[in-house]
Amino acid sequence: MTRKISFSQAINEAMKLAMRKDENVILLGEDVAGGAAVDHLQDDEAWGGVMGVTKGLVQEFGRDRVLDTPIAEAGYIGASVTAAATGLRPIAELMFNDFIGSCLDEVMNQAAKLRYMFGGKAKVPLTIRTMHGAGFRAAAQHSQSLYALFTHIPGLKVVVPSTPADAKGLLLSSIFDDDPVIFFEDKTLYNMKGEVEEGFYTIPIGKADIKRKGSDLTIVAIGKQVHTALKAADMLVEKGLETEVIDPRSLSPLDEDTILSSVAKTGRLIVIDEANPRCSVATDISALVADKGFDYLDAPIKMITAPHCPVPFTPVLEDLYLPTPEKVLHAVAEMIGDESFVAV
Amino acid sequence: MPAEIIMPKLGMSMEEGTVVEWLKKKGDPVKKGESVVIISSEKIENEIEAPEDGVLLEILAEQDETVPVGKAIGYIGQTNENVERSQSTTTIKQANQETATSVETMKPIEIDMKRQKPRVSPAARKLALEAGIDLNSISGSGPNGRITRADIQKAIQAKRSDSGFQLKRKPEIATMEQKPMNQTGVTVKAITGMRKVIATRMFTSLQQSAQLSIHMRADVTELLEIQKKARANLIDEQDVKLTITDFIAQATILALLNHKQMNSIYQDEHIHIYDSIHLGIAVALENGLMVPVISHAEKLSIREISRKIKDLSLRAKEGKLESEEMKGSTFTITSLGAYGVEFFTPVLNPPEVGILGVGTVTDTPVFVGEIVQRRSLLPLSLTFDHRVIDGAPASKFLSTIKDYLEKPYKMLV
């Protein structure tokens, strides 16, 4: 049975199901319960995270398993790594991915390395949920998309879902994965609704999803940009082009086969990634196709990304910063040399 | 061949240099070892010497222009070596450079080569390679004229709709099209109209059949006497002037009736043998040729044939033939006798399997028994399609024509 629920409800449901399934699953982060040790708060008055994503969990699982932490990322992320290495399955909420600077050593040098450095005897079944994405008027320190940082580090898995159904299945896979997973949630998607299966199910990490079939052009889009790609695909139908939209869903591991076989079919690739353009997932996927799929290409690869600058606070500039379907059409016009594709 | 003045590498870290000043102007004479240009890297200025005697033919990098190390900045050569000439030597150099070991000197050349090649997408290049399509024969539809996969797919389709034989030949034609160097006074005409039809039909004919020609001489001494008498006696009655061609046509028609397989066409892997003879007569025109057809020639008397030939060739020359009158021939006669040619190898008029070439009558001393006589010999050339006819039956057919021409009374029976 499916029903329409929001992206944040799907994530909440996944955590609930995981915590019911395995008592080793705990949740910790800033405000995930909604006010640590504030006893006068009634049950449903607890915040449940800054966006309400963890709402209701403290009521069901109690304060032993849903822990409000101090505003000290190095502290609770470090605690999560240790808890994971010693037998729990923690879900740590790093409120904004922009805060990784405060706890990068715990993630990069501890969580990612322990299994390798202990010859496989240690494992770190940790999931770090974190918000990313621009378009929320949250300025330069709360709007970045830093998944490329983690994709660069071996030992970490990186998941970026684009729909409620994917978010639920992938989060359950992440929680029960024995390796550390960085799970990205675009804050502007939280209210997006979609059909989601009831009950427990998983979606394998490392398997891309073809969100739309097409024969003339492949768009690989990350996270929220999948929806930009789908809108552009609708517009391109009017121009006689059938676009295949691929959602990698996880950036590490990356489903290279699905991307390459799509480009083999269409001969053209656009990558949409709202992160900054240098050393990014967009450049990584482009390099993959240029390297392993060179003979498939019938046009230069185009990347639609943010400019190489911080996310602006002024709404006008923030809107310009993000990829749009119109930018996709411009890229297609360049690829096929047909100016009529450019929306006027 | 002009010599290049190269941007030299003046230090370990130097990757590019700037032209400070040309000491010579374009066209100035220079001596080997004489300074022609001052260049600078970040640290030093240097005078560059002429690599050989000559004149400064060309300046490629102007003052203040910065170019990579190893790239030519000018040419020195002889006065008669113009710019065009030096460009062509660049092409020769490019070819030579492919095997050169010095990476530095190759650098600028590689850039030039890229410019000359057509832009091709990787997918298109791979597909073209697999399908044996010559990229130079395709114009690209992509941005900046880039050849795309769709362009190659189109070319493959075009190739399929052609015959297999023609396709494999195409690259060879492309190489034939290279123009000779230093050629002036060329008139280039588009191939249109009748020339195009002839070009296509003759090329197809030679590509798509197995042609060979055999030759014989027919002694037409008697025939010529009969022809003269007939001409003298029949002329007043019906305005008929029988020519030797009329008799050759008649002999051919009779021979075809005896050797039906020569009166056939080869089409769609089948041989179609016809009862009726539709005889094509090649007529030379000022700028081409036409082959009007005498249909049901086996039903006509020699007089009617004579009239028909005259009428058709006259109207062919005036351009007044109906298109129906040029279709459906089953065998063709062509003659170069009027131009003094004896034997030749006529090209089949497809889809026919035979064509008779008629040469010029030549008076020749011939043994008749033990006595040498002056005889008039007619050279005959028969081209046939060996896919349909073998050498022996073709020879028998030609012998039959010869027999009719040598014993004209047989044509009456």
Short mmCIF file of C-alpha atoms in Angstrom, two decimals, chain A residues 7 12 20 24 28 47 63 65 80 120 129 152 235 241 251-252 254 279 282-283 315 333:
data_model
loop_
_atom_site.label_atom_id
_atom_site.label_comp_id
_atom_site.label_asym_id
_atom_site.label_seq_id
_atom_site.Cartn_x
_atom_site.Cartn_y
_atom_site.Cartn_z
CA PHE A 7 9.78 13.91 2.23
CA ASN A 12 10.72 10.25 10.05
CA ARG A 20 11.46 -0.38 16.27
CA ASN A 24 20.73 -0.54 18.87
CA LEU A 28 21.43 12.03 18.55
CA TRP A 47 10.36 20.42 18.51
CA ARG A 63 15.32 10.09 25.97
CA ARG A 65 17.52 6.59 22.51
CA SER A 80 28.48 8.67 17.47
CA GLY A 120 38.08 -5.20 8.88
CA ARG A 129 21.81 12.77 8.36
CA HIS A 152 36.16 12.24 -2.21
CA MET A 235 10.03 21.29 -22.20
CA LEU A 241 13.83 15.54 -27.87
CA LEU A 251 27.29 9.35 -5.12
CA SER A 252 29.54 6.89 -3.35
CA LEU A 254 28.32 5.62 -7.96
CA CYS A 279 36.20 19.28 -8.17
CA ALA A 282 29.43 17.00 -11.81
CA THR A 283 33.05 17.05 -12.90
CA PRO A 315 16.93 36.25 -3.06
CA ALA A 333 20.91 24.45 -27.72
#
